[in-house]
XYZ file of C-alpha atoms in Angstrom:
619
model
C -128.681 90.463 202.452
C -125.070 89.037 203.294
C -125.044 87.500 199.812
C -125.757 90.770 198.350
C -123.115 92.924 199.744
C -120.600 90.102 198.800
C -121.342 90.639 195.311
C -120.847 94.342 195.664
C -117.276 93.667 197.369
C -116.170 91.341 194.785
C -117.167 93.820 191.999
C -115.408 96.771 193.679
C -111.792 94.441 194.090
C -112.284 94.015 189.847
C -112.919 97.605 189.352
C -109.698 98.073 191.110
C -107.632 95.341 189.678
C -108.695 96.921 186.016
C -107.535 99.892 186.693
C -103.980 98.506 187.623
C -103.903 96.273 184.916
C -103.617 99.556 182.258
C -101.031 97.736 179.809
C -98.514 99.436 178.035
C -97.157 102.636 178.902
C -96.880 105.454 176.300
C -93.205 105.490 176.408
C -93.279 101.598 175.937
C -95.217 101.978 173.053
C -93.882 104.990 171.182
C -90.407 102.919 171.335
C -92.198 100.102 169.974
C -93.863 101.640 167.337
C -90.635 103.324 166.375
C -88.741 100.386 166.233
C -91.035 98.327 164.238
C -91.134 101.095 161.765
C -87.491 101.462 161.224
C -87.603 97.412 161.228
C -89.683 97.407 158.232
C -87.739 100.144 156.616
C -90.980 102.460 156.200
C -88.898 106.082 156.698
C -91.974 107.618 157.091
C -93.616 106.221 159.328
C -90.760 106.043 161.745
C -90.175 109.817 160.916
C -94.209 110.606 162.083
C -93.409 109.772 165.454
C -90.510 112.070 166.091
C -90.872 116.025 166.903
C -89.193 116.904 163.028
C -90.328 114.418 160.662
C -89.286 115.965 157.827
C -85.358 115.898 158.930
C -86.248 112.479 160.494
C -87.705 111.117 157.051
C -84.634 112.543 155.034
C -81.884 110.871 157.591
C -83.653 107.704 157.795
C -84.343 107.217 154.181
C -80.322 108.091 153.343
C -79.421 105.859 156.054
C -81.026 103.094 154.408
C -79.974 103.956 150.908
C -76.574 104.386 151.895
C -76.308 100.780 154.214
C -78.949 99.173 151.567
C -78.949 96.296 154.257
C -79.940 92.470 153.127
C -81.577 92.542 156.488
C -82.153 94.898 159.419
C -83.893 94.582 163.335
C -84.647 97.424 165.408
C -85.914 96.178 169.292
C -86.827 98.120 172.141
C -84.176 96.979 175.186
C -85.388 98.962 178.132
C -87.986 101.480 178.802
C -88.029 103.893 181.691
C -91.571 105.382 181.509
C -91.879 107.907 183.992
C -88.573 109.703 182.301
C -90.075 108.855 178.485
C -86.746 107.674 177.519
C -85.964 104.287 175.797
C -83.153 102.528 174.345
C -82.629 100.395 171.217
C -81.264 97.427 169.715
C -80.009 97.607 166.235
C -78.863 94.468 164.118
C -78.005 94.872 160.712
C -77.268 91.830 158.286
C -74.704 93.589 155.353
C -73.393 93.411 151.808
C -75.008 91.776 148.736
C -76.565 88.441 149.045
C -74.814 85.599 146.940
C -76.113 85.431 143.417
C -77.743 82.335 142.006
C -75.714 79.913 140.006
C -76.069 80.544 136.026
C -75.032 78.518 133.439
C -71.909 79.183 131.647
C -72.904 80.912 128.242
C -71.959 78.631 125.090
C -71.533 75.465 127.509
C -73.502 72.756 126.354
C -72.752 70.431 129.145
C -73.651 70.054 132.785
C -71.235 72.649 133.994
C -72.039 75.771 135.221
C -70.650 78.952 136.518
C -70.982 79.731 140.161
C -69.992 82.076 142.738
C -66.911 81.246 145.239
C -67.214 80.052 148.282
C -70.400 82.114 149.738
C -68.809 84.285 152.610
C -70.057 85.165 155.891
C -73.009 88.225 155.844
C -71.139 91.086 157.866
C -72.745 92.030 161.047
C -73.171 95.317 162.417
C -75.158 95.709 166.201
C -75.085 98.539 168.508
C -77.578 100.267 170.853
C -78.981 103.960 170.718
C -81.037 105.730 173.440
C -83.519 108.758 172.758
C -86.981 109.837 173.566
C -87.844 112.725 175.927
C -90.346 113.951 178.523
C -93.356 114.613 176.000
C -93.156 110.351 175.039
C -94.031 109.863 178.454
C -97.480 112.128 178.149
C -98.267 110.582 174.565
C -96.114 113.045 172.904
C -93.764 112.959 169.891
C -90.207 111.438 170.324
C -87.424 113.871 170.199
C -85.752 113.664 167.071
C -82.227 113.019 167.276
C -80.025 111.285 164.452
C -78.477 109.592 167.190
C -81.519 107.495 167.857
C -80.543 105.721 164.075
C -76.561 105.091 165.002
C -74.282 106.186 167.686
C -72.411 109.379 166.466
C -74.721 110.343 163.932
C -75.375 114.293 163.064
C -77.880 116.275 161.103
C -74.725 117.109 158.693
C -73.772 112.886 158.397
C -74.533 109.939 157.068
C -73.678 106.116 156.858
C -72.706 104.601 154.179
C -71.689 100.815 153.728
C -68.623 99.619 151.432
C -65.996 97.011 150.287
C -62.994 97.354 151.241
C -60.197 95.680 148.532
C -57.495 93.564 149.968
C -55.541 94.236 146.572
C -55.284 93.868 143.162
C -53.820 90.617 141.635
C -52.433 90.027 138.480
C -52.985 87.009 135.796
C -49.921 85.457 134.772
C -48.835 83.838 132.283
C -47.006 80.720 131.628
C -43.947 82.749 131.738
C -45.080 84.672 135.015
C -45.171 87.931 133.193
C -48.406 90.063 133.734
C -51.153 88.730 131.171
C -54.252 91.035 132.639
C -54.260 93.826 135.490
C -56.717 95.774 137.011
C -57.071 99.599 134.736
C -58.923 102.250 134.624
C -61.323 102.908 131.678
C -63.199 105.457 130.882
C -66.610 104.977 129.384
C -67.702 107.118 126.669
C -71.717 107.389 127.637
C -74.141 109.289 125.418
C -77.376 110.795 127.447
C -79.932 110.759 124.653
C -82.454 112.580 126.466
C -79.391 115.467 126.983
C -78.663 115.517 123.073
C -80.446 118.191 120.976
C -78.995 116.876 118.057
C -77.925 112.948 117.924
C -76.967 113.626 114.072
C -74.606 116.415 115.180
C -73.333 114.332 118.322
C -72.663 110.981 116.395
C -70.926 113.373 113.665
C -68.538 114.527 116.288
C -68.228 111.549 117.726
C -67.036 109.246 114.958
C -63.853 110.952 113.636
C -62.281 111.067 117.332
C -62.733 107.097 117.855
C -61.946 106.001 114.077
C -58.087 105.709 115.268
C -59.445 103.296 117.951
C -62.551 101.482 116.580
C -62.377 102.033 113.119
C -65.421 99.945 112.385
C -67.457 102.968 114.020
C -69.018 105.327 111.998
C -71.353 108.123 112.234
C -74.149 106.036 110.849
C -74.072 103.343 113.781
C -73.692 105.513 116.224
C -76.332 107.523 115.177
C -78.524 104.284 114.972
C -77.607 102.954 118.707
C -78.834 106.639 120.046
C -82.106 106.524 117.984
C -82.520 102.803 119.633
C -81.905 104.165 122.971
C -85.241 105.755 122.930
C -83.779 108.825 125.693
C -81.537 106.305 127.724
C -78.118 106.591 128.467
C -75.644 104.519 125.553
C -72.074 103.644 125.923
C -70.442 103.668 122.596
C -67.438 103.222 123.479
C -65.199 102.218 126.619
C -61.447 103.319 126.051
C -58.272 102.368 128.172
C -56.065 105.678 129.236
C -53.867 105.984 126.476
C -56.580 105.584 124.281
C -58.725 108.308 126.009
C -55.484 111.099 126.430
C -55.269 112.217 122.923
C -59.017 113.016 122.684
C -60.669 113.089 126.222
C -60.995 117.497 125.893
C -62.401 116.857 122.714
C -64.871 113.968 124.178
C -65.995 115.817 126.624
C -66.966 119.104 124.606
C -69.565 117.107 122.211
C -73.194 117.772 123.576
C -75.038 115.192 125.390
C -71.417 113.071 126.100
C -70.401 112.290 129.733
C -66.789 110.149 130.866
C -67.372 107.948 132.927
C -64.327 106.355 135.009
C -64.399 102.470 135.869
C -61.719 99.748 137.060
C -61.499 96.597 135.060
C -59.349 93.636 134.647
C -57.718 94.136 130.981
C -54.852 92.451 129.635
C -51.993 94.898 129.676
C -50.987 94.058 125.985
C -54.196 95.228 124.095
C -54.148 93.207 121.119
C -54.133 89.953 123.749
C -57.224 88.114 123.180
C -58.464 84.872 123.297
C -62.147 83.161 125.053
C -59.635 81.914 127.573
C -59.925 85.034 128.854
C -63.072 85.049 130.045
C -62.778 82.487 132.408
C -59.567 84.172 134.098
C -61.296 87.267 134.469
C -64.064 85.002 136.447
C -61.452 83.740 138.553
C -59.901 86.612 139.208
C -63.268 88.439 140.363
C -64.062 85.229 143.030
C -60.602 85.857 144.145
C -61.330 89.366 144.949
C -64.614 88.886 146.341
C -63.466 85.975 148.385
C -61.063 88.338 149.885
C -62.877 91.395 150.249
C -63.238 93.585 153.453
C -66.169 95.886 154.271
C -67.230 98.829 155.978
C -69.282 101.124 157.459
C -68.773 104.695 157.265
C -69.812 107.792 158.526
C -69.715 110.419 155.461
C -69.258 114.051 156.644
C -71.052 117.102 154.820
C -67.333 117.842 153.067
C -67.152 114.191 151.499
C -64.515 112.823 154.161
C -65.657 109.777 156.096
C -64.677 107.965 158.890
C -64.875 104.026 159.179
C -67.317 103.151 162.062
C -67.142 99.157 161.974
C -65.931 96.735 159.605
C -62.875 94.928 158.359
C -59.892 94.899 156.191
C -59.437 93.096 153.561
C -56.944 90.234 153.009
C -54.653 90.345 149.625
C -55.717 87.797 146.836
C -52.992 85.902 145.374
C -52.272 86.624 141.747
C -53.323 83.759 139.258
C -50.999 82.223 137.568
C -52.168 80.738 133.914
C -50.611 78.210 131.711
C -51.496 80.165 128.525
C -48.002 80.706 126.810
C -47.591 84.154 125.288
C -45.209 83.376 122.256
C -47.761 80.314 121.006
C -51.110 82.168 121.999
C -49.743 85.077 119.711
C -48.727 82.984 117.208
C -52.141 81.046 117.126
C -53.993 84.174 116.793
C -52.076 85.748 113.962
C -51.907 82.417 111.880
C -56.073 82.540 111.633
C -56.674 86.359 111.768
C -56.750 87.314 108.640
C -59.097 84.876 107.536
C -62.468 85.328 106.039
C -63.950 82.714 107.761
C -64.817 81.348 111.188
C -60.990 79.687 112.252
C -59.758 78.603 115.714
C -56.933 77.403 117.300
C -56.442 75.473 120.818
C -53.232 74.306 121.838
C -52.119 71.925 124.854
C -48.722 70.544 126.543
C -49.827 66.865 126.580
C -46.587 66.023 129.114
C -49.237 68.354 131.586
C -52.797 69.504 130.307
C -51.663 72.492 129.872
C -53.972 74.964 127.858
C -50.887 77.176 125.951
C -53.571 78.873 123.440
C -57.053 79.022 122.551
C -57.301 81.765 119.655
C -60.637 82.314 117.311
C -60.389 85.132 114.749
C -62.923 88.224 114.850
C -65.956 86.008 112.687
C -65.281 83.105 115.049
C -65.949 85.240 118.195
C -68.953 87.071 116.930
C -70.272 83.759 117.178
C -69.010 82.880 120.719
C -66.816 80.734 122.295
C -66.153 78.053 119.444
C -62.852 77.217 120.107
C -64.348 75.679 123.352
C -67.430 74.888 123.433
C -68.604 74.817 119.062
C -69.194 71.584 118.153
C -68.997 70.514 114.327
C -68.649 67.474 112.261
C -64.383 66.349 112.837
C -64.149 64.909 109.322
C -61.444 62.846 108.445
C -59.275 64.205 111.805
C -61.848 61.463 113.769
C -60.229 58.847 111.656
C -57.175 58.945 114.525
C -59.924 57.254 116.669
C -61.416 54.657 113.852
C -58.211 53.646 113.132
C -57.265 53.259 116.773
C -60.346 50.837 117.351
C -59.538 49.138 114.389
C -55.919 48.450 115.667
C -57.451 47.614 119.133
C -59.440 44.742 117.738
C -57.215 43.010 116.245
C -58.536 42.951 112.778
C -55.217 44.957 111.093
C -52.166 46.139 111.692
C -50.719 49.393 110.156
C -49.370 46.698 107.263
C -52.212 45.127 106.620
C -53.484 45.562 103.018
C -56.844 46.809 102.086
C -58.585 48.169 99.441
C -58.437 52.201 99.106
C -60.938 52.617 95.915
C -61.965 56.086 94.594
C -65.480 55.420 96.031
C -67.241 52.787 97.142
C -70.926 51.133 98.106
C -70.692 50.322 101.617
C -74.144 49.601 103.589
C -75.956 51.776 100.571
C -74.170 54.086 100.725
C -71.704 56.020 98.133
C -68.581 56.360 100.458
C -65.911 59.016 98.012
C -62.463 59.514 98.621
C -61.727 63.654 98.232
C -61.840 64.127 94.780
C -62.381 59.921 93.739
C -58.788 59.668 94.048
C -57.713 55.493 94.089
C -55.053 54.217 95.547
C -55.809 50.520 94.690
C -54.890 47.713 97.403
C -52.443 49.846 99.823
C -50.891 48.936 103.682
C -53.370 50.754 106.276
C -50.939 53.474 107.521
C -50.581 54.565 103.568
C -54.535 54.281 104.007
C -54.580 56.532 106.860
C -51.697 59.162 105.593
C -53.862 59.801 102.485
C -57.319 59.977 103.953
C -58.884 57.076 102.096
C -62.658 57.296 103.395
C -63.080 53.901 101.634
C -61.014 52.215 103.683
C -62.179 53.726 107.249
C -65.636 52.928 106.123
C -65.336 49.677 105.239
C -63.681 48.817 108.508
C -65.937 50.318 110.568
C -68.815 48.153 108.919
C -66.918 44.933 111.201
C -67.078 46.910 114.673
C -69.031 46.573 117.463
C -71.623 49.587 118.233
C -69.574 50.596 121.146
C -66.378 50.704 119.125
C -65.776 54.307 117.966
C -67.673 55.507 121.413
C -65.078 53.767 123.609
C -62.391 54.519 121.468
C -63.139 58.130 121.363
C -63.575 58.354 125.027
C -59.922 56.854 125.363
C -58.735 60.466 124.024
C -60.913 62.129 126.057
C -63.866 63.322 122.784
C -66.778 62.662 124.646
C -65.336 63.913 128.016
C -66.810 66.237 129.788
C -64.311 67.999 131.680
C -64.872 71.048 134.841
C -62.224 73.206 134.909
C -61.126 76.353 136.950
C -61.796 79.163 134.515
C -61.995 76.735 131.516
C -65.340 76.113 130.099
C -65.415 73.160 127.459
C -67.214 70.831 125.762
C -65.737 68.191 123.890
C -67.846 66.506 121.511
C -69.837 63.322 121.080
C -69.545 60.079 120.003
C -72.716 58.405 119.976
C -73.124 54.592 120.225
C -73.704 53.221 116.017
C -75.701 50.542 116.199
C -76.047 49.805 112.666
C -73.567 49.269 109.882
C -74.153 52.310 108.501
C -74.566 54.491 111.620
C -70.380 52.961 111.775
C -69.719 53.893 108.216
C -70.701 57.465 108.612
C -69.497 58.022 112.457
C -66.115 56.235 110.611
C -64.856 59.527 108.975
C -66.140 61.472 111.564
C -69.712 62.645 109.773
C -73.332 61.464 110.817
C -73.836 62.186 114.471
C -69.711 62.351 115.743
C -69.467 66.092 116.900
C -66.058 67.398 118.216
C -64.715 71.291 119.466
C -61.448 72.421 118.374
C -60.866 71.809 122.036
C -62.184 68.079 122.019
C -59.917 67.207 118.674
C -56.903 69.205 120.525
C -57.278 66.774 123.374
C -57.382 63.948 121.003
C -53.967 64.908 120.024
C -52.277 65.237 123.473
C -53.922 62.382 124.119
C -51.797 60.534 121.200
C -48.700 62.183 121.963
C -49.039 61.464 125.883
C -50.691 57.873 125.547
C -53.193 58.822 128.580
C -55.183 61.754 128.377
C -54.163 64.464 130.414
C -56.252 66.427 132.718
C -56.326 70.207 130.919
C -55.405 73.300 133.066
C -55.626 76.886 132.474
C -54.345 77.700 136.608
C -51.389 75.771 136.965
C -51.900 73.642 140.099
C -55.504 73.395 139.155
C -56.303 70.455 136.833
C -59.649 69.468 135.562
C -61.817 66.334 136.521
C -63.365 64.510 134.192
C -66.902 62.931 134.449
C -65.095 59.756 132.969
C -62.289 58.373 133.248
C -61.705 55.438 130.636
C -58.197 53.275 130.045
C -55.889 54.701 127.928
C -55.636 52.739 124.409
C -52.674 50.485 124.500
C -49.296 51.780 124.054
C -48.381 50.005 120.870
C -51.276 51.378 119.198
C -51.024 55.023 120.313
C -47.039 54.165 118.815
C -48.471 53.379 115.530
C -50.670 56.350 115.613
C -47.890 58.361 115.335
C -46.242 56.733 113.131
C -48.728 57.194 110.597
C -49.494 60.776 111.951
C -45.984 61.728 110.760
C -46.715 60.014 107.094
C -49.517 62.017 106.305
C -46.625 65.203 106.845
C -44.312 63.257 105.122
C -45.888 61.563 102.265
C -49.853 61.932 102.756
C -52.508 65.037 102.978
C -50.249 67.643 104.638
C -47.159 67.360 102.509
C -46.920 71.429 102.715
C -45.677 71.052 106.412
C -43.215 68.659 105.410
C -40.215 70.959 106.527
C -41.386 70.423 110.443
C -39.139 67.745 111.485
C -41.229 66.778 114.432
C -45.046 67.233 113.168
C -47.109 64.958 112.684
C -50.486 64.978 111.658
C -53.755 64.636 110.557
C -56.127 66.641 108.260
C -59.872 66.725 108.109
C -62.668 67.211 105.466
C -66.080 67.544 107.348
C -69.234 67.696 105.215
C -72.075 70.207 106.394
C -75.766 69.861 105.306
C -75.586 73.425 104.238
C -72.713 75.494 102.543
C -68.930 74.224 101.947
C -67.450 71.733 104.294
C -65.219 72.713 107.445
C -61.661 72.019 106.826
C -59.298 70.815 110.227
C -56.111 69.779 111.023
C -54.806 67.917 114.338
C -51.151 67.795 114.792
C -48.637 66.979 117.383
C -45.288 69.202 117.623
C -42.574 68.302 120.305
C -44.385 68.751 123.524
C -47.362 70.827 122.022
C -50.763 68.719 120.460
C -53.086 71.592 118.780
C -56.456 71.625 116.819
C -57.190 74.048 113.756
C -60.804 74.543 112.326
C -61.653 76.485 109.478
C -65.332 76.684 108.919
C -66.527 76.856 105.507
C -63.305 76.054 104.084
C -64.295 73.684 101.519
C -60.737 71.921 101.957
C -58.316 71.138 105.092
C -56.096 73.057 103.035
C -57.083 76.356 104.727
C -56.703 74.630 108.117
C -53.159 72.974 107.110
C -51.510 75.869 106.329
C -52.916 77.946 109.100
C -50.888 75.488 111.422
C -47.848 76.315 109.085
C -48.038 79.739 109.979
C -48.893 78.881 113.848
C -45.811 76.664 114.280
C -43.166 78.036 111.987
C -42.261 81.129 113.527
C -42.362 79.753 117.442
C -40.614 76.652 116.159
C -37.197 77.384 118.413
C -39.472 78.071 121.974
C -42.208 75.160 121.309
C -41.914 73.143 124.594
C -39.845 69.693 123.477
């Protein structure tokens, strides 16, 4: 009997303790709920538990568009359930996340482009406090838009934004304004607004023909019928582009202006791949040095900075690119038909003072930097300079310059069979004799051409701030007729008009130099070989001034101070490319003509590069 009313005891004391043990209060949860819906951004949800979800939803879905957080935590940080009132944490993470390296477009080579230095997420915490009597009873929690941010009213939101420390400027070599931050104005056509895209691209063309006279009413009709009801930009125009025209613009149906900052060069006819990777720089400057903020944006369109901070000025960039030699590059090779660039470099520094491509060259990309093409006879600067290093000749030594010849089965031609007979190598070398380079090269080691190339830096693979290069190749030859063919730069030796202009300064210099588009900012290389002797780089230019003088490039003869070399390059398809390498004072250059047929092309393309900047070339 004792036993049995013990039982009954115990069971009693658990009845009790369950009924104290009720968990969670309704206030506790309500704020819990709340804040895990607002944590997982579901504006809804969050909205359902409040007394006005409809106003709730709206605020809490323009709060997030307007912060568009990488990452956001709402917890509860007290409770007070008898009142129904809770407070809570907020911790938001802000401003884009840093984009994945890409490669850099054209670049053939290990380097890529990435981002600057990845700054510091901005973070944004505060508390709110909100609720009401009802929560406490299992009702719905006051709505308030001060339970989302201190401050916040039914006629406000928040808004998150970067605040600019400044706009630099890219120099140039002089330290004169190359590019600047402008407005533009895009010129946007809303096909799905446009009754009549015949009509619109018929208004359209006449009032840009001053600007873009390559655009017609027949292309832009044909970009709105590919936009398939999108919105197309046909056109973005700088301000004093726009003036003349912008009423008339804006009165052609289905056309909307559209206002944008960009870096531009403040000359417009400035233009050159260089660019490109200035404009890069420029943008990691500014991001590097950006401020943010949050703000709270009023029903009138003023706002008010909550949090956040200012940003710091970038410096401006100073380039090496030289305006009076850039311009001059790029009006030498513009009015050819044909693909043609130009690169030019201060050997005495790495200096890049020009990299110009004409408008069929740039269709097709960076080739000034980064195309790579057969060098021709411009490679024989490096045979000859491994022939010198061996020992074999010297720039007197006689050898045999025939119109063609059989060398390792091959049929090895001189340009147009022309014999020379038994002549001293420089005279060799001043004319071009491909009989003579070949047959040397048939003595050499595998490794010769390779190492000798590398010695001027073709083959080098350089990373550079906002220069994006590739030089060439030089692969090993291990057979005599692999040497013949890599011996007047055909079979497998590829070279840019950058890696042959960095042949040249490395000539002129007798090292290579380090090449540098942001002065202060050289390049490294992934290699760095010993420079060929210095009696041999000496005798390079001798004979690089003979083929002005007396050899291949006689029509430049009235530069006192060139010297240089021209270049035939065969091409399984189509005509060859014609090149020419040269070395003027303290400037080395490249010029490629594809499809030339000749180096003739290329040879006097430097003659109008060099003549009229002759009296501000650096000496």
């Amino acid at each position: 009997m004792r036993k049995s009313m013990g039982i009954a005891v115990v069971g009693v004391f658990a009845l009790v303790l369950g009924a104290c043990s009720s968990g969670p209060s309704e206030t506790e949860q309500a704020a819990q709920q709340f804040a895990d819906a607002l944590t997982a951004r579901d504006a809804q949800a969050a909205a359902d538990l409040t007394s006005d979800p409809a106003a709730a939803a709206a605020a809490i879905a323009a709060m997030f568009d307007g912060l568009d957080p990488q990452d956001v935590r709402f917890t509860v940080a007290t409770t007070d359930s008898d009142a129904g009132t809770f407070t809570l944490a907020a911790d938001w993470t802000l401003g884009a996340p840093e984009p994945a390296p890409t490669p850099a477009p054209g670049a053939t080579t290990t380097e890529t482009v990435a981002p600057g230095p990845a700054a510091a997420p901005e973070k944004w915490a505060y508390t709110t406090t909100g609720g009401g009597p009802a929560v406490a009873d299992g009702g719905a929690i006051e709505w308030d838009p001060q339970l989302l941010a201190p401050g916040l009213t039914a006629d406000s939101t928040l808004r998150y934004t970067t605040l600019s420390g400044g706009s630099p400027k890219v120099l140039d070599a002089a330290g004169r304004p190359l590019m600047a931050e402008q407005t533009v104005t895009l010129v946007n056509v809303d096909t799905a607004q446009t009754p009549d895209p015949a009509a619109t691209a018929a208004a359209l063309a006449p009032l840009l023909a001053p600007v873009a006279p390559t655009l017609t009413a027949a292309s832009v009709q044909s970009d709105l019928a590919a936009a398939q009801g999108k919105t197309v930009n046909v056109i973005t125009l700088r301000d004093a582009d726009l003036e003349p025209i912008a009423g008339a613009l804006a009165a052609v149906p289905g056309v909307a202006l559209v206002k944008q900052s960009r870096l531009l060069t403040v000359d417009k006819a400035d233009t050159s791949p260089a660019l490109d990777g200035l404009r890069q720089l420029w943008q990691e400057g500014q991001d590097a040095t950006t401020g943010w903020a949050v703000q709270m944006v009023h029903a009138n369109g003023s706002a008010d900075m909550v949090t956040g901070e200012a940003g710091t000025p970038a410096p401006d960039i100073a380039s090496t690119l030289d305006p009076a030699v850039q311009s001059a590059a790029q009006d030498a090779i513009a009015a050819l038909p044909q693909q043609a660039a130009i690169v030019a470099i201060r050997p005495s520094t790495g200096a890049v003072l020009a990299v110009a491509q004409n408008a069929p060259a740039s269709a097709q990309g960076p080739i000034a930097l980064t195309g790579l093409y057969p060098p021709g006879s411009t490679f024989k600067t490096v045979t000859t300079s491994a022939a010198l290093q061996s020992g074999s000749v010297t720039p007197d030594t006689v050898l045999p310059c025939p119109g063609s010849a059989n060398i390792e089965g091959r049929t090895i031609p001189n340009d147009g069979n022309f014999d020379l007979g038994a002549v001293p190598l420089h005279t060799a070398f001043a004319h071009s004799c491909n009989t003579t380079m070949g047959q040397l090269a048939v003595g050499m080691g595998p490794n010769a051409l390779h190492d000798a190339a590398l010695q001027f830096g073709l083959g080098v693979d350089y990373v550079t701030p906002g220069l994006t290069t590739v030089t060439g190749a030089v692969p090993t030859a291990d057979s005599p007729a692999e040497r013949v063919e890599s011996a007047i730069g055909q079979g497998q030796v590829t070279a840019s008009p950058f890696g042959m202009a960095m042949v040249a300064a490395s000539i002129a210099k007798g090292t290579t130099p380090a090449p540098m588009l942001v002065v202060g900012r050289p390049g490294t290389a992934n290699v760095t070989p010993a420079p060929a002797p210095a009696q041999v780089t000496d005798e390079l230019r001798t004979m690089m001034r003979e083929t002005v003088t007396a050899g291949t490039a006689t029509q430049l003869v009235d530069l006192p101070d060139l010297r240089g070399k021209t270049g035939t390059a065969e091409v399984a398809n189509g005509p060859a490319h014609g090149w020419f390498v040269g070395i003027d004072g303290d400037v080395a250059f490249a010029v490629f003509v594809a499809g030339a047929d000749s180096s003739t092309p290329a040879v006097d393309a430097a003659g109008r590069f060099l003549r009229p900047i002759q009296a501000v070339l650096p000496r």
